Short mmCIF file of C-alpha atoms and ligand atoms in Angstrom, two decimals:
data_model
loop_
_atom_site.label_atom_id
_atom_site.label_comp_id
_atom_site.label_asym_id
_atom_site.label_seq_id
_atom_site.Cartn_x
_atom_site.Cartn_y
_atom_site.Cartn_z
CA UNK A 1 27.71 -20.20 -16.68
CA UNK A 2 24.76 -20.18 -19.44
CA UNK A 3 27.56 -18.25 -22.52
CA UNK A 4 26.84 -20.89 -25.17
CA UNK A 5 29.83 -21.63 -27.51
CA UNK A 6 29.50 -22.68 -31.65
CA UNK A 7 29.54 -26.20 -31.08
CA UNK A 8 27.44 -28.48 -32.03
CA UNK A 9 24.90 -30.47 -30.02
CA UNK A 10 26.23 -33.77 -29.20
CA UNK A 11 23.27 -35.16 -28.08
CA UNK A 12 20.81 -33.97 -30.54
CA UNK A 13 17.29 -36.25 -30.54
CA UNK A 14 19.35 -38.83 -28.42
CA UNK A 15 17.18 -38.57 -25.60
CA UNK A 16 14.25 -38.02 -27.81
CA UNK A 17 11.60 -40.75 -27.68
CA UNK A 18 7.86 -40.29 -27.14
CA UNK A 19 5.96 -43.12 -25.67
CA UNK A 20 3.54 -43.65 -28.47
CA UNK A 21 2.78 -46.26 -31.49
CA UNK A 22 2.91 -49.96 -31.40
CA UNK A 23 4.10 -51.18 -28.11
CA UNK A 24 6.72 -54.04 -29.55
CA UNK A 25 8.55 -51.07 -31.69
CA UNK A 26 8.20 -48.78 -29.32
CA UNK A 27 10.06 -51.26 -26.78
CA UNK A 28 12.79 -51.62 -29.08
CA UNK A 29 13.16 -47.90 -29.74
CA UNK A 30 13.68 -47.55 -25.96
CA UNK A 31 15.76 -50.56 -25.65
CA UNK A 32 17.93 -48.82 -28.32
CA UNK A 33 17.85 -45.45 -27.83
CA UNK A 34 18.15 -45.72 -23.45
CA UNK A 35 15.34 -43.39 -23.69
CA UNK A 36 11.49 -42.21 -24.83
CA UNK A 37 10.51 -39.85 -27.48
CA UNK A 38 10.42 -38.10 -31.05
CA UNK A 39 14.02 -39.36 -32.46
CA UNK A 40 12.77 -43.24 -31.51
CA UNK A 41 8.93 -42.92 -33.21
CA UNK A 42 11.48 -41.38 -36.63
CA UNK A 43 13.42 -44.30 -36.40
CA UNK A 44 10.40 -46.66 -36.46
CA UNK A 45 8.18 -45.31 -38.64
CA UNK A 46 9.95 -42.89 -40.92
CA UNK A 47 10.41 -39.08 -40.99
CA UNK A 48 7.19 -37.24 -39.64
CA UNK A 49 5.13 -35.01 -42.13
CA UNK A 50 5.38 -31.32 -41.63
CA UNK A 51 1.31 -31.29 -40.70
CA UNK A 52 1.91 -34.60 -38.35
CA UNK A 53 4.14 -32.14 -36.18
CA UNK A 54 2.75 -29.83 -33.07
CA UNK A 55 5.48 -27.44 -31.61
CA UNK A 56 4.51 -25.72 -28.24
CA UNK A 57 5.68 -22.46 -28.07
CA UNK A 58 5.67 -19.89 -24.45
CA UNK A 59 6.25 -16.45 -25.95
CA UNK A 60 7.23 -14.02 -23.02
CA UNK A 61 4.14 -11.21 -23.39
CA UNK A 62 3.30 -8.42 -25.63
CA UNK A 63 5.56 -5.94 -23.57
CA UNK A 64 6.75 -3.96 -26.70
CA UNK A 65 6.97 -3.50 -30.61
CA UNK A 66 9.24 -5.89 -31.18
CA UNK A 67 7.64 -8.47 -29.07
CA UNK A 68 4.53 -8.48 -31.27
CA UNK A 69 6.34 -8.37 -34.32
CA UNK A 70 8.26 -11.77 -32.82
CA UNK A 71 4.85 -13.14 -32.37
CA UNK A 72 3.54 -12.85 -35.47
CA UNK A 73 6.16 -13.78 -37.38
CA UNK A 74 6.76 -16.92 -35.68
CA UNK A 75 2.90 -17.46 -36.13
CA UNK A 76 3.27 -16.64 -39.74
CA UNK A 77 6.20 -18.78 -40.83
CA UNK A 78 4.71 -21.85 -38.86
CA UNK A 79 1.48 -21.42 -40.43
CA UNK A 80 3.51 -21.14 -43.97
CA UNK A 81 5.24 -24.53 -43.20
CA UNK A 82 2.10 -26.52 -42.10
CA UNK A 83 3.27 -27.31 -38.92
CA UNK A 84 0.37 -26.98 -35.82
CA UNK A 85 1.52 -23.93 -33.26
CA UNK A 86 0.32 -24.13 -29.53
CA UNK A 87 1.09 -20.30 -28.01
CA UNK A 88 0.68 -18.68 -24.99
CA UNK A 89 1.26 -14.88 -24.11
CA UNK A 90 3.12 -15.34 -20.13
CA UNK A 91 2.25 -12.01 -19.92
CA UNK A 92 5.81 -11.50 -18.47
CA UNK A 93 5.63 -13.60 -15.69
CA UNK A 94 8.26 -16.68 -15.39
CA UNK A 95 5.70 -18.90 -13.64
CA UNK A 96 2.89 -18.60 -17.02
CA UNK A 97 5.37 -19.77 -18.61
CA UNK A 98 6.41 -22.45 -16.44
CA UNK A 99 2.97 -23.35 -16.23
CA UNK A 100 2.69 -23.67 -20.10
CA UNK A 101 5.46 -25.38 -20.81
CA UNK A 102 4.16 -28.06 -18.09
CA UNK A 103 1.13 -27.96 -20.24
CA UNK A 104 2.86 -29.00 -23.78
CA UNK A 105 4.57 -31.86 -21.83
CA UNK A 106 1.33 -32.90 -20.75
CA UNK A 107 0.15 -32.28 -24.01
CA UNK A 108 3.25 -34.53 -25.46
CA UNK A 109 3.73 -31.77 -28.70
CA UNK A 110 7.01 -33.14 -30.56
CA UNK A 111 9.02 -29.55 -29.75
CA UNK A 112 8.70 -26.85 -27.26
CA UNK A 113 10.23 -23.32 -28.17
CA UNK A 114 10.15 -20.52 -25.64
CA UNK A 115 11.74 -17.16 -25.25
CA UNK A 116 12.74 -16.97 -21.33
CA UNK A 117 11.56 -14.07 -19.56
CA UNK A 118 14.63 -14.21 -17.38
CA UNK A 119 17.25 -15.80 -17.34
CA UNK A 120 17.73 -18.21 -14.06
CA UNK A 121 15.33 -20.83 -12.62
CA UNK A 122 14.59 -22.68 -15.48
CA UNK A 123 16.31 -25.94 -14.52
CA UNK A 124 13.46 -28.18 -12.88
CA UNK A 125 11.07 -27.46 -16.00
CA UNK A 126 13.64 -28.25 -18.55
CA UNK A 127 14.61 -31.29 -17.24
CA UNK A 128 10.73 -32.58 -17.18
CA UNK A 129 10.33 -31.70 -21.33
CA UNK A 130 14.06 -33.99 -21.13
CA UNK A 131 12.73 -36.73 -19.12
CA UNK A 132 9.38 -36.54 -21.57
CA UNK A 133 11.70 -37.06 -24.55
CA UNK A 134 10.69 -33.21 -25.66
CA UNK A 135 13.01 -31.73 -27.00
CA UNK A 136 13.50 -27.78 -26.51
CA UNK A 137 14.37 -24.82 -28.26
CA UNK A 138 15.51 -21.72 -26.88
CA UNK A 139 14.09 -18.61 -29.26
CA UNK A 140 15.63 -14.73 -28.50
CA UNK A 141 16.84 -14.90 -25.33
CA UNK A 142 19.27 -17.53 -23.32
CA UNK A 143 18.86 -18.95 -20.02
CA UNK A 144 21.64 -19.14 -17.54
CA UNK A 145 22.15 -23.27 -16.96
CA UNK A 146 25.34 -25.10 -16.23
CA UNK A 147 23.20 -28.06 -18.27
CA UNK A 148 23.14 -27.25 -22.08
CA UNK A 149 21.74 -30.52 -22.68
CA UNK A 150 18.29 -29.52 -21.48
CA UNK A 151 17.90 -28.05 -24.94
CA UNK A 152 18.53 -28.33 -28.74
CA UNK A 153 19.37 -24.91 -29.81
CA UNK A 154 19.53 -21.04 -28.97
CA UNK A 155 18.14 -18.58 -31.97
CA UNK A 156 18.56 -15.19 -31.21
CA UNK A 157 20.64 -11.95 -31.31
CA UNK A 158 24.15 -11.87 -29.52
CA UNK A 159 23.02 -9.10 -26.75
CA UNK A 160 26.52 -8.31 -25.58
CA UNK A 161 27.46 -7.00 -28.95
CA UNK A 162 24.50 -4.81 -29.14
CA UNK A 163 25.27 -3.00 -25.95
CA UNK A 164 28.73 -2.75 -27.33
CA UNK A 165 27.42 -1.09 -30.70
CA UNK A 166 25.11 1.56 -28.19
CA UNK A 167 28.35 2.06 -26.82
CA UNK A 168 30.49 2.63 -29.49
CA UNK A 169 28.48 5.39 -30.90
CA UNK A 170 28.57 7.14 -28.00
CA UNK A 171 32.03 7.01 -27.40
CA UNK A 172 32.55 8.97 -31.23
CA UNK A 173 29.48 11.30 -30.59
CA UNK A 174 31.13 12.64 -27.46
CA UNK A 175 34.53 11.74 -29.09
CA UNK A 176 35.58 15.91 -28.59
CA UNK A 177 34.05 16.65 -24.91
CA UNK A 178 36.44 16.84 -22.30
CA UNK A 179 33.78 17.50 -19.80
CA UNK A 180 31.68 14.46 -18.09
CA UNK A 181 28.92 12.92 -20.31
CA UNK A 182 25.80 12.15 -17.85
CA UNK A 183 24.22 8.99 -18.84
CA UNK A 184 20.43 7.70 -17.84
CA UNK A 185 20.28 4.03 -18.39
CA UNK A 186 16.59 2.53 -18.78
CA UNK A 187 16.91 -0.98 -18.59
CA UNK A 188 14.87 -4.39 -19.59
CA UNK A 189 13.18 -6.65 -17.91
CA UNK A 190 15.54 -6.70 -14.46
CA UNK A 191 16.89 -11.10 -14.83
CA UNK A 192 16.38 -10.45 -18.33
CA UNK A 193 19.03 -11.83 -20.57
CA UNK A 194 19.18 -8.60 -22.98
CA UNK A 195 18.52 -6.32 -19.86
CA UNK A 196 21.70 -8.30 -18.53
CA UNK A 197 23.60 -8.00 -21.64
CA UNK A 198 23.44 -4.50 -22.85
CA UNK A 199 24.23 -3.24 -19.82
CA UNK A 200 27.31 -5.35 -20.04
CA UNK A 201 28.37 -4.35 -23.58
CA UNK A 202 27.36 -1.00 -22.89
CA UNK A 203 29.51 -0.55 -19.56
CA UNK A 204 32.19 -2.16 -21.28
CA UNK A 205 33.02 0.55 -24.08
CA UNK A 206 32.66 3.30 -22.12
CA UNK A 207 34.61 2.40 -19.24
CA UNK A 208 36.99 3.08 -21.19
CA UNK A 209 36.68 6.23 -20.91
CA UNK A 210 36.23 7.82 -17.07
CA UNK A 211 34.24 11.02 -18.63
CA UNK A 212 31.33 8.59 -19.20
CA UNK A 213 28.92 8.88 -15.91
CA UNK A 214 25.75 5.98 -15.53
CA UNK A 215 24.16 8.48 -13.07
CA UNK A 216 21.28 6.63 -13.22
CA UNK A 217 20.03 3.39 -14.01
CA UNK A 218 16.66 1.47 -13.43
CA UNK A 219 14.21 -0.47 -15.07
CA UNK A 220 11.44 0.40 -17.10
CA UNK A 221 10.21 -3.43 -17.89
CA UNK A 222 10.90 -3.08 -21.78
CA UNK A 223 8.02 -0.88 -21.84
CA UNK A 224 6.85 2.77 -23.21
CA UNK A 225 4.68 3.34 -19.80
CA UNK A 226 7.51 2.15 -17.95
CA UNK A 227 9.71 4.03 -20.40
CA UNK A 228 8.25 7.64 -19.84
CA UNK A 229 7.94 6.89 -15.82
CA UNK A 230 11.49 5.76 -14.86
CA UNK A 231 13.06 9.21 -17.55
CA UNK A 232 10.13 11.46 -15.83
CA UNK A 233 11.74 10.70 -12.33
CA UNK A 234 15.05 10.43 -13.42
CA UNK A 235 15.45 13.47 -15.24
CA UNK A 236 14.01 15.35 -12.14
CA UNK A 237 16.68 14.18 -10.12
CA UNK A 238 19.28 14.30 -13.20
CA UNK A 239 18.83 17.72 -14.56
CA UNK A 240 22.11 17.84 -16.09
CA UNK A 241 22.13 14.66 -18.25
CA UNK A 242 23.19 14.74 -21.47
CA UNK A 243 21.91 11.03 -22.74
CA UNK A 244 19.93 8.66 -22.13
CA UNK A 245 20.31 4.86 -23.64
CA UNK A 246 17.25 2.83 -23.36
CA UNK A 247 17.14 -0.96 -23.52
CA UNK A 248 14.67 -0.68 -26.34
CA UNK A 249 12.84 1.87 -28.78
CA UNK A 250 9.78 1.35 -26.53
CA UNK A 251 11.53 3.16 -23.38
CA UNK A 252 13.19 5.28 -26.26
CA UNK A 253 9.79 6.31 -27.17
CA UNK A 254 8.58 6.52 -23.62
CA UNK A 255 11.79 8.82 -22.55
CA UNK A 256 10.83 11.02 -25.28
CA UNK A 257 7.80 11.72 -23.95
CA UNK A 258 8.61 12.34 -20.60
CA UNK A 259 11.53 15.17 -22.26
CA UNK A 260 9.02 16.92 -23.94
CA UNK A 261 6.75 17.11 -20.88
CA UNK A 262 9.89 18.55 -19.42
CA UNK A 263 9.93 21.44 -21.92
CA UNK A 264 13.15 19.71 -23.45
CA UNK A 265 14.19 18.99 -27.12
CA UNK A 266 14.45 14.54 -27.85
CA UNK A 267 17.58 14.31 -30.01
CA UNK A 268 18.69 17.56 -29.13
CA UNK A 269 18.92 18.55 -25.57
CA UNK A 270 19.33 15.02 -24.24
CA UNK A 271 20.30 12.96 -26.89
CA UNK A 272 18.49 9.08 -27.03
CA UNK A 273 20.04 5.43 -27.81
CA UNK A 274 18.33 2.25 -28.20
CA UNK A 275 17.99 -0.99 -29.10
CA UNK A 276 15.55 -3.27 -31.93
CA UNK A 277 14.65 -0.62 -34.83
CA UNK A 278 11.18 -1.51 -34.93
CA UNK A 279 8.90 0.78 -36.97
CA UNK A 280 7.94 3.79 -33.75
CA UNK A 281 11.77 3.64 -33.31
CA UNK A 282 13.01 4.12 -36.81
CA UNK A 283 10.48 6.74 -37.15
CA UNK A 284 11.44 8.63 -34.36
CA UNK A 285 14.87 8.43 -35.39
CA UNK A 286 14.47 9.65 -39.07
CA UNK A 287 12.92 12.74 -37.18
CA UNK A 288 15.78 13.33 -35.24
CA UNK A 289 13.91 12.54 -31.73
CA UNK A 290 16.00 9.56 -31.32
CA UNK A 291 19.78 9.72 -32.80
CA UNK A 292 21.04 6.00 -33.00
CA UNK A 293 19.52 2.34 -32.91
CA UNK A 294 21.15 -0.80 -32.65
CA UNK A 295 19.47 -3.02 -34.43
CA UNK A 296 17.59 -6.41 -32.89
CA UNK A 297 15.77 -8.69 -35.23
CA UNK A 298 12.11 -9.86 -34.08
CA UNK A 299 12.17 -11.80 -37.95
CA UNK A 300 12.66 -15.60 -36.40
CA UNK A 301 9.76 -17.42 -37.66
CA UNK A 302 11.48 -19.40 -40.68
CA UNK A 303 15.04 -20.09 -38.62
CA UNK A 304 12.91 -21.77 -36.34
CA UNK A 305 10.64 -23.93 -38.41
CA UNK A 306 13.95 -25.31 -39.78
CA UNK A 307 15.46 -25.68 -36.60
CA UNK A 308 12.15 -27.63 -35.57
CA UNK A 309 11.82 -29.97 -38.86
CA UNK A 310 15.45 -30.81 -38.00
CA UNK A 311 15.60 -31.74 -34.32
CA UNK A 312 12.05 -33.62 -35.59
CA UNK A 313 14.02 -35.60 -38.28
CA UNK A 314 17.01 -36.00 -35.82
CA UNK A 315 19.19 -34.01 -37.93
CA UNK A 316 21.83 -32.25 -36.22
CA UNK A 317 21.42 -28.37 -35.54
CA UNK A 318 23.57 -25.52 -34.30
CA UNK A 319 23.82 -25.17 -30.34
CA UNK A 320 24.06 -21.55 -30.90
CA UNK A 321 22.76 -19.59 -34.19
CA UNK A 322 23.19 -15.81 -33.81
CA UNK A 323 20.67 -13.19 -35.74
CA UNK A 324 22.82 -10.79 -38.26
CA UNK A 325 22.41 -7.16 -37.34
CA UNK A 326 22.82 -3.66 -38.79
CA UNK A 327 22.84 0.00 -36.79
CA UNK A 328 20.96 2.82 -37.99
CA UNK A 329 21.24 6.48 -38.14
CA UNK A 330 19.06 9.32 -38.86
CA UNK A 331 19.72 9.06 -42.49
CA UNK A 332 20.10 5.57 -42.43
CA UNK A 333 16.54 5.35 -40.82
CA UNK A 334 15.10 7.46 -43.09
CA UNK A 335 16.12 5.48 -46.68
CA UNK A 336 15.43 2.09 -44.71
CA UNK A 337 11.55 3.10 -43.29
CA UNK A 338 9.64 2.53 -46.47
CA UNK A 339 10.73 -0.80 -46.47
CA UNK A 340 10.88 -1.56 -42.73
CA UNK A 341 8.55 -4.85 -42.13
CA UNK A 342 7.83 -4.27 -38.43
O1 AHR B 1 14.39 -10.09 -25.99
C1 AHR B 1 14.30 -9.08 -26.94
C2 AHR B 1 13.82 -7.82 -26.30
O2 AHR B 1 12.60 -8.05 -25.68
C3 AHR B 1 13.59 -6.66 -27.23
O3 AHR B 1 14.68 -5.86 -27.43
C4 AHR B 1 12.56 -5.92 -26.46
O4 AHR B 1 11.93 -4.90 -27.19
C5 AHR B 1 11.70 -7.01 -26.04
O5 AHR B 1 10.75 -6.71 -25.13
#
C-alpha cells in the first residue's frame, strides 16, 4: 500500500550521487557513499548555490483552475529562489509524463518533482531517477508503491479528509430529512489519487447513514466540459436528485451549467459540493449557485523550493508534509473573495 506515514526518510540523499566532477573525488564519493549522485558532488565540493541547481518538474496538465494556479505558483516561487525550472504540461496522460521524467534523467537535473496523474505504474520510472542518483519529489498527489524509497518526500493535501469534510456537511444539511437524499457523484481523474480519495472520505461519512443514496457516479476528468456532460446525462436519468458533490469546483461549475440548461435552480433545487475553492468556485458559492467547498491548496511553490534546497544539501526532510486546509460557506466565501489569490 502507497498511505505514507510521518516518518522521516531514512535514506535521504544516501543514494544520491551524480557522476560528475573530478574523476579521483568522484571515485571516492562512490566508494563511500555505495552509490552516484547529488549528496556525493555536496560532500566533495561543498553545498551547491541556489542558481547552480536545475529541478525537473512533470506537472499533470492544465485540466482545471486549480491546476494552473499550481503551475504558476510553483513557477513563481522557483523563479523567486533562483533555482533553474525544467516543466512540462503531460497534458493528462501518464506516459508524457513518463516520457519527461526519462528526459530530466537524461538531462541529469539535481531533483525531479512531479504531480502523478494516477496513482499506479510508476515503479520502473522511479527506480531509473534512483539508479541515476536523482532524487524525487512527489508534489499534490501520491502514488501507490510498496517502495517509499523511490522518493524524498510527498507535499500535498490529505485527500481522504477532504472527502470526509464534503461529507460531513452533508450529513448536517440533510441532518432533519427522514426521506432518501439522492446523491450524483462527479468524480476526478478515474486512477487519480484525489478522485480515489474523496470518494473514500466521502462514502465513509455518509454510510453512516442508509438515507444517503450515490445513485450515480462517473467521471468527468476534473474538468468543466466534462463537468456539465457527465450532470447533463445524469440528471436525465436522475430526475429526482437532490445533490450533487463534484470532485472539484471545475465539475461544480460545469454541473451548474448543465442545471440551468435543465430549467433548474444551482444551490437551490439540487444543491452542489466541491472540492479546491479556487476563484470560479468561491464565486459561485458567494452567489449561492454552489453551497459548500472544501478547501484544496494549489499554493506549493515555496514548500517545495525548501524541500528541494534540502534534499540538495542532504538535509533531512519530511516523508510526508500535509497542506493546512479551511471549508467555506456562502458567507464565508463571500468575506474571503477579495482576498482570494487564485
Ligand atoms: O490533484 C489536485 C486536483 O487536481 C484538484 O482538486 C483538481 O482541481 C485538479 O485537477
Amino acid at each position: 500500500m502507497r498511505r505514507v506515514n510521518g516518518a522521516r526518510s531514512g535514506t535521504t540523499r544516501k543514494h544520491a550521487a551524480r557522476v560528475a566532477g573530478i574523476a579521483a573525488v568522484a571515485a571516492l564519493a562512490v566508494t563511500l557513499s555505495g552509490c552516484a549522485g547529488g549528496g556525493g558532488d555536496q560532500a566533495a565540493s561543498g553545498p551547491k548555490d541556489a542558481g547552480d541547481i536545475v529541478v525537473g518538474f512533470a506537472q499533470v496538465g492544465a485540466e482545471s483552475g486549480w491546476r494552473t494556479a499550481n503551475t504558476k505558483d510553483i513557477q513563481r516561487a522557483f523563479k523567486d529562489a533562483g533555482i533553474e525550472l525544467k516543466f512540462s504540461d503531460a497534458q493528462q496522460k501518464q506516459e508524457n509524463q513518463i516520457k519527461a521524467i526519462r528526459s530530466y534523467i537524461t538531462q541529469q537535473v539535481d531533483v525531479i518533482a512531479f504531480s502523478p496523474v494516477v496513482e499506479t505504474g510508476w515503479d520502473a520510472v522511479l527506480k531509473e531517477a534512483k539508479d541515476a542518483g536523482i532524487p524525487v519529489v512527489l508534489t499534490d498527489r501520491a502514488v501507490d508503491s510498496e517502495d517509499e524509497t523511490l522518493y524524498e518526500s510527498f507535499l500535498g493535501s490529505d485527500f481522504i479528509e477532504e472527502g470526509k469534510k464534503a461529507g460531513q456537511w452533508v450529513v448536517e444539511e440533510y441532518a432533519d430529512q427522514t426521506e432518501p437524499v439522492e446523491i450524483i457523484q462527479l468524480e476526478g481523474t478515474t486512477g487519480a489519487a484525489p478522485a480515489i480519495d474523496r470518494a473514500e472520505g466521502f462514502a465513509e461519512v455518509i454510510g453512516a447513514d442508509e438515507k444517503f443514496q450515490v445513485v450515480a457516479s462517473q467521471t468527468g476528468d476534473f474538468t468543466r466540459a466534462g463537468g456539465k456532460q457527465v450532470a447533463e446525462a445524469l440528471l436525465k436519468s436522475n430526475p429526482g436528485v437532490d445533490l450533487i458533490y463534484a470532485h472539484n469546483d471545475d465539475m461544480g461549475l460545469g454541473a451548474i451549467e448543465a442545471i440551468e440548461a435543465a430549467g433548474m435552480v444551482p444551490g437551490q433545487d439540487i444543491k452542489i459540493v466541491t472540492v479546491d475553492a479556487v476563484k470560479d468556485g468561491m464565486t459561485a458559492l458567494a452567489e449561492g449557485k454552489i453551497n459548500f467547498i472544501v478547501e484544496c491548496s494549489p499554493l506549493l511553490g515555496d514548500q517545495l523550493v525548501d524541500i528541494v534546497k534540502k534534499v540538495v544539501a542532504g538535509e533531512d526532510v519530511e516523508k510526508r508534509i500535509i497542506t493546512e486546509e479551511t471549508t467555506f460557506t456562502q458567507e464565508q466565501a463571500v468575506e474571503a473573495l477579495p482576498e482570494r489569490q487564485y
